[in-house]
mmCIF file of C-alpha atoms and ligand atoms in Angstrom:
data_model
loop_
_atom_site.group_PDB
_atom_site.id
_atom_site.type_symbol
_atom_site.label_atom_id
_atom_site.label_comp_id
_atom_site.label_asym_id
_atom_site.label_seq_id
_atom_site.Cartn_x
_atom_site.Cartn_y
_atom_site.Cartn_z
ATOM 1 C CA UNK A 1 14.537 -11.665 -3.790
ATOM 2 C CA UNK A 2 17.429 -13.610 -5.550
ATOM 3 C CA UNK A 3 20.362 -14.139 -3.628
ATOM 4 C CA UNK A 4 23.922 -12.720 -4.966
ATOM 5 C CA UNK A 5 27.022 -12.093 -2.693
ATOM 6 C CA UNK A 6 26.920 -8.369 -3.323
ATOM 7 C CA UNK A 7 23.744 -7.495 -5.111
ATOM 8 C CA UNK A 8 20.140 -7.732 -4.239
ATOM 9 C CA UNK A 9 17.523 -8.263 -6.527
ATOM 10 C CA UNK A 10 14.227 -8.108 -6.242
ATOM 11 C CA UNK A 11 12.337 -9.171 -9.387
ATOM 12 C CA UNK A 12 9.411 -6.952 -8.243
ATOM 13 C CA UNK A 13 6.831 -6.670 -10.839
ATOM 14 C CA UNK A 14 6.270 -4.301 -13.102
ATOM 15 C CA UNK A 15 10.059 -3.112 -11.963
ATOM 16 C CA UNK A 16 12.384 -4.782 -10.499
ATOM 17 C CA UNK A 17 15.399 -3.421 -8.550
ATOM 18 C CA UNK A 18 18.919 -4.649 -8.543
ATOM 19 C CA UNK A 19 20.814 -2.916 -5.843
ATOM 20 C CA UNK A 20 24.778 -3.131 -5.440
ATOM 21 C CA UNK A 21 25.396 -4.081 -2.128
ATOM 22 C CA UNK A 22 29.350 -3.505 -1.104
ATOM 23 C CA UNK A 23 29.177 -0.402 1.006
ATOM 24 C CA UNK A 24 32.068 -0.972 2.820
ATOM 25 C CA UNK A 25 33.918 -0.110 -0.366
ATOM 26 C CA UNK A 26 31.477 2.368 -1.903
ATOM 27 C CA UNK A 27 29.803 -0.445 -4.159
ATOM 28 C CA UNK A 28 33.283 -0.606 -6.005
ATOM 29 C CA UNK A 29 32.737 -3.273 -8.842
ATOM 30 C CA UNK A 30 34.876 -6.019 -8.604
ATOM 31 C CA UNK A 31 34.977 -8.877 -10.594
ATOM 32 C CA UNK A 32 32.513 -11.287 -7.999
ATOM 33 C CA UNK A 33 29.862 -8.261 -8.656
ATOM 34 C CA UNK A 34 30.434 -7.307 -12.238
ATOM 35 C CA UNK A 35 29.576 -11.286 -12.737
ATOM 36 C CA UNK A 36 26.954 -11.330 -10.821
ATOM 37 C CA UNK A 37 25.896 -8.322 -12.839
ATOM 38 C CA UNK A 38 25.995 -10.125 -15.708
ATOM 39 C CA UNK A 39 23.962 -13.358 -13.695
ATOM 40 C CA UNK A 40 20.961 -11.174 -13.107
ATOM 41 C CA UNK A 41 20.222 -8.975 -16.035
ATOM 42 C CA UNK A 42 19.917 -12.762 -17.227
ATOM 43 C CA UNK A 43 17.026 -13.377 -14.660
ATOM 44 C CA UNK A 44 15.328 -9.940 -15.187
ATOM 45 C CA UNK A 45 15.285 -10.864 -18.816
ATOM 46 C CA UNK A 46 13.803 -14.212 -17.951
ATOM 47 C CA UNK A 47 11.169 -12.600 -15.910
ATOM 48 C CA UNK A 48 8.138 -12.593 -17.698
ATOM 49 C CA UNK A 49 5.954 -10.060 -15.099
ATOM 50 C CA UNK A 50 9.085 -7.618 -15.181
ATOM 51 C CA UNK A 51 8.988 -4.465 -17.665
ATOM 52 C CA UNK A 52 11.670 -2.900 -16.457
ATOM 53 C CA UNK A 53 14.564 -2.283 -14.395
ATOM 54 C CA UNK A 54 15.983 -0.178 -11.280
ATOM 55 C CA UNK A 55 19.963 -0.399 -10.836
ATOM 56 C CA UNK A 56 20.943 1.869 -7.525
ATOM 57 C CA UNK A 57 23.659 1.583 -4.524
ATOM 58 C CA UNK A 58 23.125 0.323 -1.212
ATOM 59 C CA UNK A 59 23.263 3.418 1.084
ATOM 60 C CA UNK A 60 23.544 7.384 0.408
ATOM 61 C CA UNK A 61 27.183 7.513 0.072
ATOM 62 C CA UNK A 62 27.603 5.629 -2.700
ATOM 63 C CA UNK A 63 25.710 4.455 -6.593
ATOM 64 C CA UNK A 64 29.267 2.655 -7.283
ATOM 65 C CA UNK A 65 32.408 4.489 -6.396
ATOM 66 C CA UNK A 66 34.070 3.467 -9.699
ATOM 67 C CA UNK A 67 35.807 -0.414 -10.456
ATOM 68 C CA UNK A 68 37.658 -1.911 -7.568
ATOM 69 C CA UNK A 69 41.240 -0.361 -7.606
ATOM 70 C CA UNK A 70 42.649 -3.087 -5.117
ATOM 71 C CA UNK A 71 41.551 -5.617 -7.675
ATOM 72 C CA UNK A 72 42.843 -3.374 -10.547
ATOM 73 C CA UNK A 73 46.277 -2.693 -9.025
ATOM 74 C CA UNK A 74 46.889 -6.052 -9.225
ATOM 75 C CA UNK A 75 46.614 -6.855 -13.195
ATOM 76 C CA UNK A 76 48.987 -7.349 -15.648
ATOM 77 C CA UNK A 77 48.056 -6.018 -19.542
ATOM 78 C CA UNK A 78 46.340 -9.246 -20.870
ATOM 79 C CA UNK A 79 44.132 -9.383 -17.696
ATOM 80 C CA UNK A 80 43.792 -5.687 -17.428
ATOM 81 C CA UNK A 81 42.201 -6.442 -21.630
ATOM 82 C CA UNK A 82 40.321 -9.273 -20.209
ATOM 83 C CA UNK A 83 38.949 -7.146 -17.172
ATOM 84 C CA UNK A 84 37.499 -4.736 -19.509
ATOM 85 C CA UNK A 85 35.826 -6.803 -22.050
ATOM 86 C CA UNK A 86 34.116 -8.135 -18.686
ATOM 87 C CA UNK A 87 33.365 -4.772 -17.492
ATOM 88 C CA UNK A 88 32.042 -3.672 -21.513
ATOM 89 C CA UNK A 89 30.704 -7.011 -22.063
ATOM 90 C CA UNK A 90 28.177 -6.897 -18.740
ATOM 91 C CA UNK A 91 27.884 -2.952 -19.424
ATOM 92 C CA UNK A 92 26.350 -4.037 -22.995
ATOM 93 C CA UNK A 93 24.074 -6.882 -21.510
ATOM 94 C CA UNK A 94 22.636 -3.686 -19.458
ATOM 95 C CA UNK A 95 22.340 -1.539 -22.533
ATOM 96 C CA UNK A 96 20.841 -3.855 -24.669
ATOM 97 C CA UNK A 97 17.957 -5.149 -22.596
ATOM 98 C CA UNK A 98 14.883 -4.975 -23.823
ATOM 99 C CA UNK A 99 13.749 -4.158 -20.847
ATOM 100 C CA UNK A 100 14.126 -0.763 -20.077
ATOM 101 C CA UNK A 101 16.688 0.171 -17.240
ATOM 102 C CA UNK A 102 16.750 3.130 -15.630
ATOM 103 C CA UNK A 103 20.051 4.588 -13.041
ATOM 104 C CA UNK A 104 19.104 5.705 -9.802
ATOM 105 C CA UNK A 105 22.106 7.443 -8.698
ATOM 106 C CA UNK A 106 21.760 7.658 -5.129
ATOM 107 C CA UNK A 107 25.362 9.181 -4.394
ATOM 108 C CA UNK A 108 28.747 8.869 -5.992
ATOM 109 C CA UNK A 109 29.176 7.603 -9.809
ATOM 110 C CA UNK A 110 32.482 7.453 -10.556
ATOM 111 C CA UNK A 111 34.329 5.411 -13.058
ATOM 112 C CA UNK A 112 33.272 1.783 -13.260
ATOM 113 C CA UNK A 113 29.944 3.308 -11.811
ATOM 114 C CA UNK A 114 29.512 6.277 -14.145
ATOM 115 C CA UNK A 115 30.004 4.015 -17.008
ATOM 116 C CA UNK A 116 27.279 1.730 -15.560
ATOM 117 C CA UNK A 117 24.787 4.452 -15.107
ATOM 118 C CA UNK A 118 25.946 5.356 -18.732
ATOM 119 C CA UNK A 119 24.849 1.972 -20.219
ATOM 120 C CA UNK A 120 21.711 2.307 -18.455
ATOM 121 C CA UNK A 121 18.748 3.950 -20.728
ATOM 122 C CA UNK A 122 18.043 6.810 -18.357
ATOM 123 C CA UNK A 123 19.608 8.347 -15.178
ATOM 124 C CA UNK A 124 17.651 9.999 -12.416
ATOM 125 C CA UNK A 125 19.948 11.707 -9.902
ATOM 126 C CA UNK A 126 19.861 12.392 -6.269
ATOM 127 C CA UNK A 127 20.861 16.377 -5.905
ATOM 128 C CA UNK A 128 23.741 15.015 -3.542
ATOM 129 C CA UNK A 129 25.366 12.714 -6.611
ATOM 130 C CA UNK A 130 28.780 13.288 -7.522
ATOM 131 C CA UNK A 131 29.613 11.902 -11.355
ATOM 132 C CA UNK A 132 32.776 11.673 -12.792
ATOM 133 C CA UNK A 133 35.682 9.428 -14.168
ATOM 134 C CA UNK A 134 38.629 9.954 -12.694
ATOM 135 C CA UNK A 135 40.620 7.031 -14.068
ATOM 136 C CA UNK A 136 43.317 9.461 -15.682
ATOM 137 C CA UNK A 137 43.902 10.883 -12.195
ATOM 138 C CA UNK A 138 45.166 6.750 -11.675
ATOM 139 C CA UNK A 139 47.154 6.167 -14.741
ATOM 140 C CA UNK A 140 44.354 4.664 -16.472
ATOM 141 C CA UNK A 141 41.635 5.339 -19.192
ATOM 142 C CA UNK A 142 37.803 4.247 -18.530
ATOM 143 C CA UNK A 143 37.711 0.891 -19.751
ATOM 144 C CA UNK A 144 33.888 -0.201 -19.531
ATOM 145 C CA UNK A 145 32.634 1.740 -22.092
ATOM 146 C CA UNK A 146 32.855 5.456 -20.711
ATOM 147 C CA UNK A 147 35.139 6.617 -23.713
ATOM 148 C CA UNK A 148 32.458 5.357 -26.440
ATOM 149 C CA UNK A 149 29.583 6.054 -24.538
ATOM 150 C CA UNK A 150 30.130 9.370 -23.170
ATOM 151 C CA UNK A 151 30.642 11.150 -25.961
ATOM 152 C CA UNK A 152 27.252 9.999 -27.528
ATOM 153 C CA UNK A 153 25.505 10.923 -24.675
ATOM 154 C CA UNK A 154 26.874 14.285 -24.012
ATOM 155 C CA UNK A 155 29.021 15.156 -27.165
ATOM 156 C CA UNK A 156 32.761 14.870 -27.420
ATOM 157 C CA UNK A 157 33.841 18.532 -26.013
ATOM 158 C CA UNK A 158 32.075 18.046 -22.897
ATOM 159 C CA UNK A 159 33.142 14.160 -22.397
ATOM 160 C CA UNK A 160 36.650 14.824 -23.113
ATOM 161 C CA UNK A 161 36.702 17.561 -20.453
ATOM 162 C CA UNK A 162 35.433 14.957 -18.011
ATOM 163 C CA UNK A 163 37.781 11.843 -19.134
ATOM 164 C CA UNK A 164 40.662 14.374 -19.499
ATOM 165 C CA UNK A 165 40.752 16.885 -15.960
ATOM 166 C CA UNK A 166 38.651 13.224 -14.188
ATOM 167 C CA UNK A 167 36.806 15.767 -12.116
ATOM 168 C CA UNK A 168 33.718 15.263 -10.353
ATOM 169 C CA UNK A 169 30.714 17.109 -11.295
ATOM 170 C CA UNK A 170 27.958 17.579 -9.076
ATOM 171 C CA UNK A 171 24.011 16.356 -9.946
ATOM 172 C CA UNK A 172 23.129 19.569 -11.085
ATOM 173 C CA UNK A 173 25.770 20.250 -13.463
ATOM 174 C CA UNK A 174 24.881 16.407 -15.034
ATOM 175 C CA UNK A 175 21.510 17.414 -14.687
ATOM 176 C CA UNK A 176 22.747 20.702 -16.769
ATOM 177 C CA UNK A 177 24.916 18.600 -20.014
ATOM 178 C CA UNK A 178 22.213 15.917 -19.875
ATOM 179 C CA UNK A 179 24.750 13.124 -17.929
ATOM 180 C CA UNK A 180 21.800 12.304 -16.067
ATOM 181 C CA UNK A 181 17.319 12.773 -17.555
ATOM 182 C CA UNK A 182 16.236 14.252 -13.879
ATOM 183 C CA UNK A 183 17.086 15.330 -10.449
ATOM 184 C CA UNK A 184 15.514 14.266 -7.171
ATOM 185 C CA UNK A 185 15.579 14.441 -3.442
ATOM 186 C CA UNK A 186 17.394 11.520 -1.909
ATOM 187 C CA UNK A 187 14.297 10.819 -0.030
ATOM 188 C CA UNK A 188 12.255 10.552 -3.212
ATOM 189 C CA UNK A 189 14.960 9.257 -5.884
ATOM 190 C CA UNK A 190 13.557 5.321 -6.234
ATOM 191 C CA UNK A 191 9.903 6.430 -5.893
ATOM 192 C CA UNK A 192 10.970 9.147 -9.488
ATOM 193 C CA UNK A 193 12.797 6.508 -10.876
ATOM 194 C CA UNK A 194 9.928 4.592 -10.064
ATOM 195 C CA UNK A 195 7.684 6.573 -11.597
ATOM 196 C CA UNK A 196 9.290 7.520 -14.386
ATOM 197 C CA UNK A 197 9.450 3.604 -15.027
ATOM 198 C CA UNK A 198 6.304 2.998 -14.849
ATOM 199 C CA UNK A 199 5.116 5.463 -17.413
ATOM 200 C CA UNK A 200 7.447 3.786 -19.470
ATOM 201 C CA UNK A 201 6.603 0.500 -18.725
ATOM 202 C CA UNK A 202 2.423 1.351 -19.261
ATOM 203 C CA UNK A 203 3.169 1.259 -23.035
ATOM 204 C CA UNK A 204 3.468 -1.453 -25.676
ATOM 205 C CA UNK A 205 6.515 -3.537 -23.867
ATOM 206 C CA UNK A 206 7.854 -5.184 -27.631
ATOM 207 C CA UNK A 207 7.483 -1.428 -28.993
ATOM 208 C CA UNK A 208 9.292 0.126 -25.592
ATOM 209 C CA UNK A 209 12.278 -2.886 -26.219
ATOM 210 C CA UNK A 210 12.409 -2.189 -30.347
ATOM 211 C CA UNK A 211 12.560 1.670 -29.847
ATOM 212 C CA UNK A 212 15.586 0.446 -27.449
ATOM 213 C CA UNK A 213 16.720 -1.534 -30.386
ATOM 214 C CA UNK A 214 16.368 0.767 -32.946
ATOM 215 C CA UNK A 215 18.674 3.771 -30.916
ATOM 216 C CA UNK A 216 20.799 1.825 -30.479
ATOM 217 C CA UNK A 217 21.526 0.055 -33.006
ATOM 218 C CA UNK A 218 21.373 3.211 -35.460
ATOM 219 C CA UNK A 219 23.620 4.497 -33.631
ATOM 220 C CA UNK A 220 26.571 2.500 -34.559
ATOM 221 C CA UNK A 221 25.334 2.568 -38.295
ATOM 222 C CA UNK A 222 24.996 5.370 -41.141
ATOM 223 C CA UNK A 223 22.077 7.083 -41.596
ATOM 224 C CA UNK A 224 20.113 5.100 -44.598
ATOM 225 C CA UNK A 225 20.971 1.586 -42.918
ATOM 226 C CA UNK A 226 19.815 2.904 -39.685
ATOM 227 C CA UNK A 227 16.473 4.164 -41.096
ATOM 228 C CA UNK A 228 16.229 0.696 -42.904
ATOM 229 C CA UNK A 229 17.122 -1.007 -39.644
ATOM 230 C CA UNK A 230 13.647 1.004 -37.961
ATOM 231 C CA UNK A 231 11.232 0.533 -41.362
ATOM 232 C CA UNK A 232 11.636 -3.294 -40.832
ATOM 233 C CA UNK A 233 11.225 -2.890 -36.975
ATOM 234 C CA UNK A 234 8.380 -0.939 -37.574
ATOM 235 C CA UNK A 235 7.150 -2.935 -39.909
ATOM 236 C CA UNK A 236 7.823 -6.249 -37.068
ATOM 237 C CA UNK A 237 5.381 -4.428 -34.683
ATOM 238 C CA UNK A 238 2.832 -4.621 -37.458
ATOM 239 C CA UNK A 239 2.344 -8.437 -36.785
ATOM 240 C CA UNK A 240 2.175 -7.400 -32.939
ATOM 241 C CA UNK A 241 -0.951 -7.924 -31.028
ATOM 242 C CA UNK A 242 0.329 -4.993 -29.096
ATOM 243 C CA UNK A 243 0.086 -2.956 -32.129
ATOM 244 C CA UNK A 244 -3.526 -4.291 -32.228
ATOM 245 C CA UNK A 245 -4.437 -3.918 -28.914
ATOM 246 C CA UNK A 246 -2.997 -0.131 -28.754
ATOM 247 C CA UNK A 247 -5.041 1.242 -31.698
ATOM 248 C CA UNK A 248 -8.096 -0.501 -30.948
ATOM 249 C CA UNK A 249 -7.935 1.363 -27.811
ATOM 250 C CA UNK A 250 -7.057 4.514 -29.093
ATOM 251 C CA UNK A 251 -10.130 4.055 -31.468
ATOM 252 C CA UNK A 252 -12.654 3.243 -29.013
ATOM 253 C CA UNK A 253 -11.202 5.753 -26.575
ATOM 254 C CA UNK A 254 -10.359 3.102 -23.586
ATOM 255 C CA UNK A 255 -6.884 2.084 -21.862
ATOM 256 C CA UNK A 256 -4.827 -0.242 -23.971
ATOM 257 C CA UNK A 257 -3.930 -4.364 -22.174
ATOM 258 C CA UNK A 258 -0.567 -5.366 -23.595
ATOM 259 C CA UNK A 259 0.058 -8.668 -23.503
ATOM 260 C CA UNK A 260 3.881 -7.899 -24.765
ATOM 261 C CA UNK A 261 2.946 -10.347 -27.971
HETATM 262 N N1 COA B 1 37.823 0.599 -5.338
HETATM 263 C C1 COA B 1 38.114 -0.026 -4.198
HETATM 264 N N2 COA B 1 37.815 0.486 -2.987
HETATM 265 C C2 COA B 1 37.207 1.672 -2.966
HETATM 266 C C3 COA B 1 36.873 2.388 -4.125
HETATM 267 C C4 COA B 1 37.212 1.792 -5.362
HETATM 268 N N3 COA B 1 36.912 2.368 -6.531
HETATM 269 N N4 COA B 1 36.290 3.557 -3.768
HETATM 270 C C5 COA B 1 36.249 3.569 -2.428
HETATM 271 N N5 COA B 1 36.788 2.436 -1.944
HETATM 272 C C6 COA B 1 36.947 2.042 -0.536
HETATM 273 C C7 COA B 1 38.055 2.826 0.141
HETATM 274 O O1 COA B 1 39.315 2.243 -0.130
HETATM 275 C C8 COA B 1 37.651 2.682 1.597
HETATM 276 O O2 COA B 1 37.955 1.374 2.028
HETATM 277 P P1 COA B 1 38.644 1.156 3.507
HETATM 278 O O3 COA B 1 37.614 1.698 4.457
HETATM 279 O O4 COA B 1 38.819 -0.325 3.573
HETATM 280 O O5 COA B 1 39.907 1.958 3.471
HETATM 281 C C9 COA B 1 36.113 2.765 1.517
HETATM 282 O O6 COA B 1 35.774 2.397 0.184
HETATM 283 C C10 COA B 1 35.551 4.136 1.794
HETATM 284 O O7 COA B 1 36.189 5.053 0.921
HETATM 285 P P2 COA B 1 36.920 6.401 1.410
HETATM 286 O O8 COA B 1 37.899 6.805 0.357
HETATM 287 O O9 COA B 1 37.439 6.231 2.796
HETATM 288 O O10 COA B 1 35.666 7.408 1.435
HETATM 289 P P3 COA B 1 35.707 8.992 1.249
HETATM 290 O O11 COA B 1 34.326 9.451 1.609
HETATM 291 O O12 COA B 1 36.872 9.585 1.963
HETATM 292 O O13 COA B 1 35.953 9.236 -0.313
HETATM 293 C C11 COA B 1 35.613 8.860 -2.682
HETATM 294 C C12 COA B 1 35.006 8.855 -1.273
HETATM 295 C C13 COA B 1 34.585 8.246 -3.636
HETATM 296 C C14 COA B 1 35.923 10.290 -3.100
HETATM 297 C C15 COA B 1 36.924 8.030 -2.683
HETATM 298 O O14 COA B 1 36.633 6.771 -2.087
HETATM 299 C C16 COA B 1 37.473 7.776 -4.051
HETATM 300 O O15 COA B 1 38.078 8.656 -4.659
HETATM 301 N N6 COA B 1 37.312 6.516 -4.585
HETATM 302 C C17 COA B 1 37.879 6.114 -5.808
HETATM 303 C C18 COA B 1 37.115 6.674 -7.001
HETATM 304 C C19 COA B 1 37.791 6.284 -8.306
HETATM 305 O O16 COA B 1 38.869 6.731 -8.629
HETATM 306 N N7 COA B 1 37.102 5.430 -9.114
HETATM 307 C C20 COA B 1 37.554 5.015 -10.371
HETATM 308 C C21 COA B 1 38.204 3.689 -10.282
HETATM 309 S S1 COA B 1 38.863 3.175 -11.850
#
């Protein structure tokens, strides 16, 4: 367990599991945790036993109840730019792991948290989560990512409906638009995140972290440079002993042992 002010870690292996820990103020994000954020998807990546990666809230209440709007209040425009480059910057560190991270959204998502369930690769939802971003109903826009991100996740008439009226939808509906990959019983929300997890984390880890690549990166590209940008990923796997191990397997109809080279 590494020690952070308002996060726990616990490079568990296969899957570790970062939890915000501020439930006094509904695992707001302020800037002490967003760093701190940013300080351990650096250890998970150093990590060698850890595939992959829980993010949840301390408590039922509460997965992050959105950025910290004492802290927010308080900025002027060049720190209110520099406060969301923090917020996008850490948001992208989560995104682009190659390790894959899944949301367990244990209660409220809203704004800051929202858009940190949306850089995650998948979101599991407790049936008693509220999502949402309700940073219009402040004066504000979401500014870690939720305007860019939303829309690919959901498509733009249902993300601008969200941004726009900053209501709160319950897990079901999320479940419904595909905000969030599957529902579960609070009781049983980390052991399906869990589990989904660990199906993921079973396979080829370099293929599992350049399928992450290749999303995501193609998505910010046109189609024939994105399907050039997966032929030469592809084509890196080829040199894998992963790729090795995993059809040798196949052909002699036993389990595959990645090594993740
Ligand atoms: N930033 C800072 N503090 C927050 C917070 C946030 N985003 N969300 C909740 N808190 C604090 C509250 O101020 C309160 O602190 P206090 O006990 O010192 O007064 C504590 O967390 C509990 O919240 P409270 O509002 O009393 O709980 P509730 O159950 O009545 O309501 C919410 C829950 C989530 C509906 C409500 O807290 C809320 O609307 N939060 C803000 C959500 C938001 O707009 N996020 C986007 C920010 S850009």
């Amino acid at each position: 367990m590494s020690s952070f002010r308002n996060l726990r870690l616990d490079l568990g292996e296969p899957v570790a599991t970062l939890t915000i820990d501020r439930p006094d103020k509904l695992n707001a994000l302020d800037r002490a945790t967003l760093l701190e954020l940013g300080e351990a998807m650096e250890l998970v990546r150093e990590a060698e036993g850890v595939r992959g990666m829980i993010i949840t809230g301390t408590g039922e209440r509460a997965f992050a109840a959105g950025a910290d709007i004492a802290e927010l209040a308080a900025l002027g425009p060049l720190e209110a730019v520099e406060t969301s480059r923090l917020g996008q910057e850490v948001f992208s560190r989560v995104e682009r792991s190659g390790k894959p991270v899944v949301a367990a959204v244990n209660g409220y998502a809203l704004g800051g948290g929202c858009e940190l369930a949306l850089a995650c690769h998948l979101r599991v939802a407790a049936t008693t989560a509220k999502l949402g971003l309700p940073e219009v109903t402040l004066g504000v826009i979401p500014g870690y990512g939720g305007t860019v991100r939303l829309p690919r996740l959901i498509g733009r008439g249902r993300a601008l409906e969200l941004i726009l009226t900053g209501e709160m939808i319950d897990a079901a509906e999320a479940h419904r638009i595909g905000l969030v990959n599957r529902l579960a019983e609070p009781g049983e929300l980390l052991k399906e995140a869990r589990r989904l997890l660990e199906r993921i984390v079973a396979n080829g880890p370099l293929a599992v972290g350049m399928a992450i690549e290749s999303v995501h990166r193609g998505e910010g590209m046109e189609i024939d440079a994105a399907l050039a940008t997966e032929a030469h990923l592809f084509g890196v796997l080829a040199a894998s002993d992963d790729m090795r191990e995993g059809m040798s397997a196949f052909l002699e109809k036993r389990s595959p042992r990645f090594s993740g080279r």
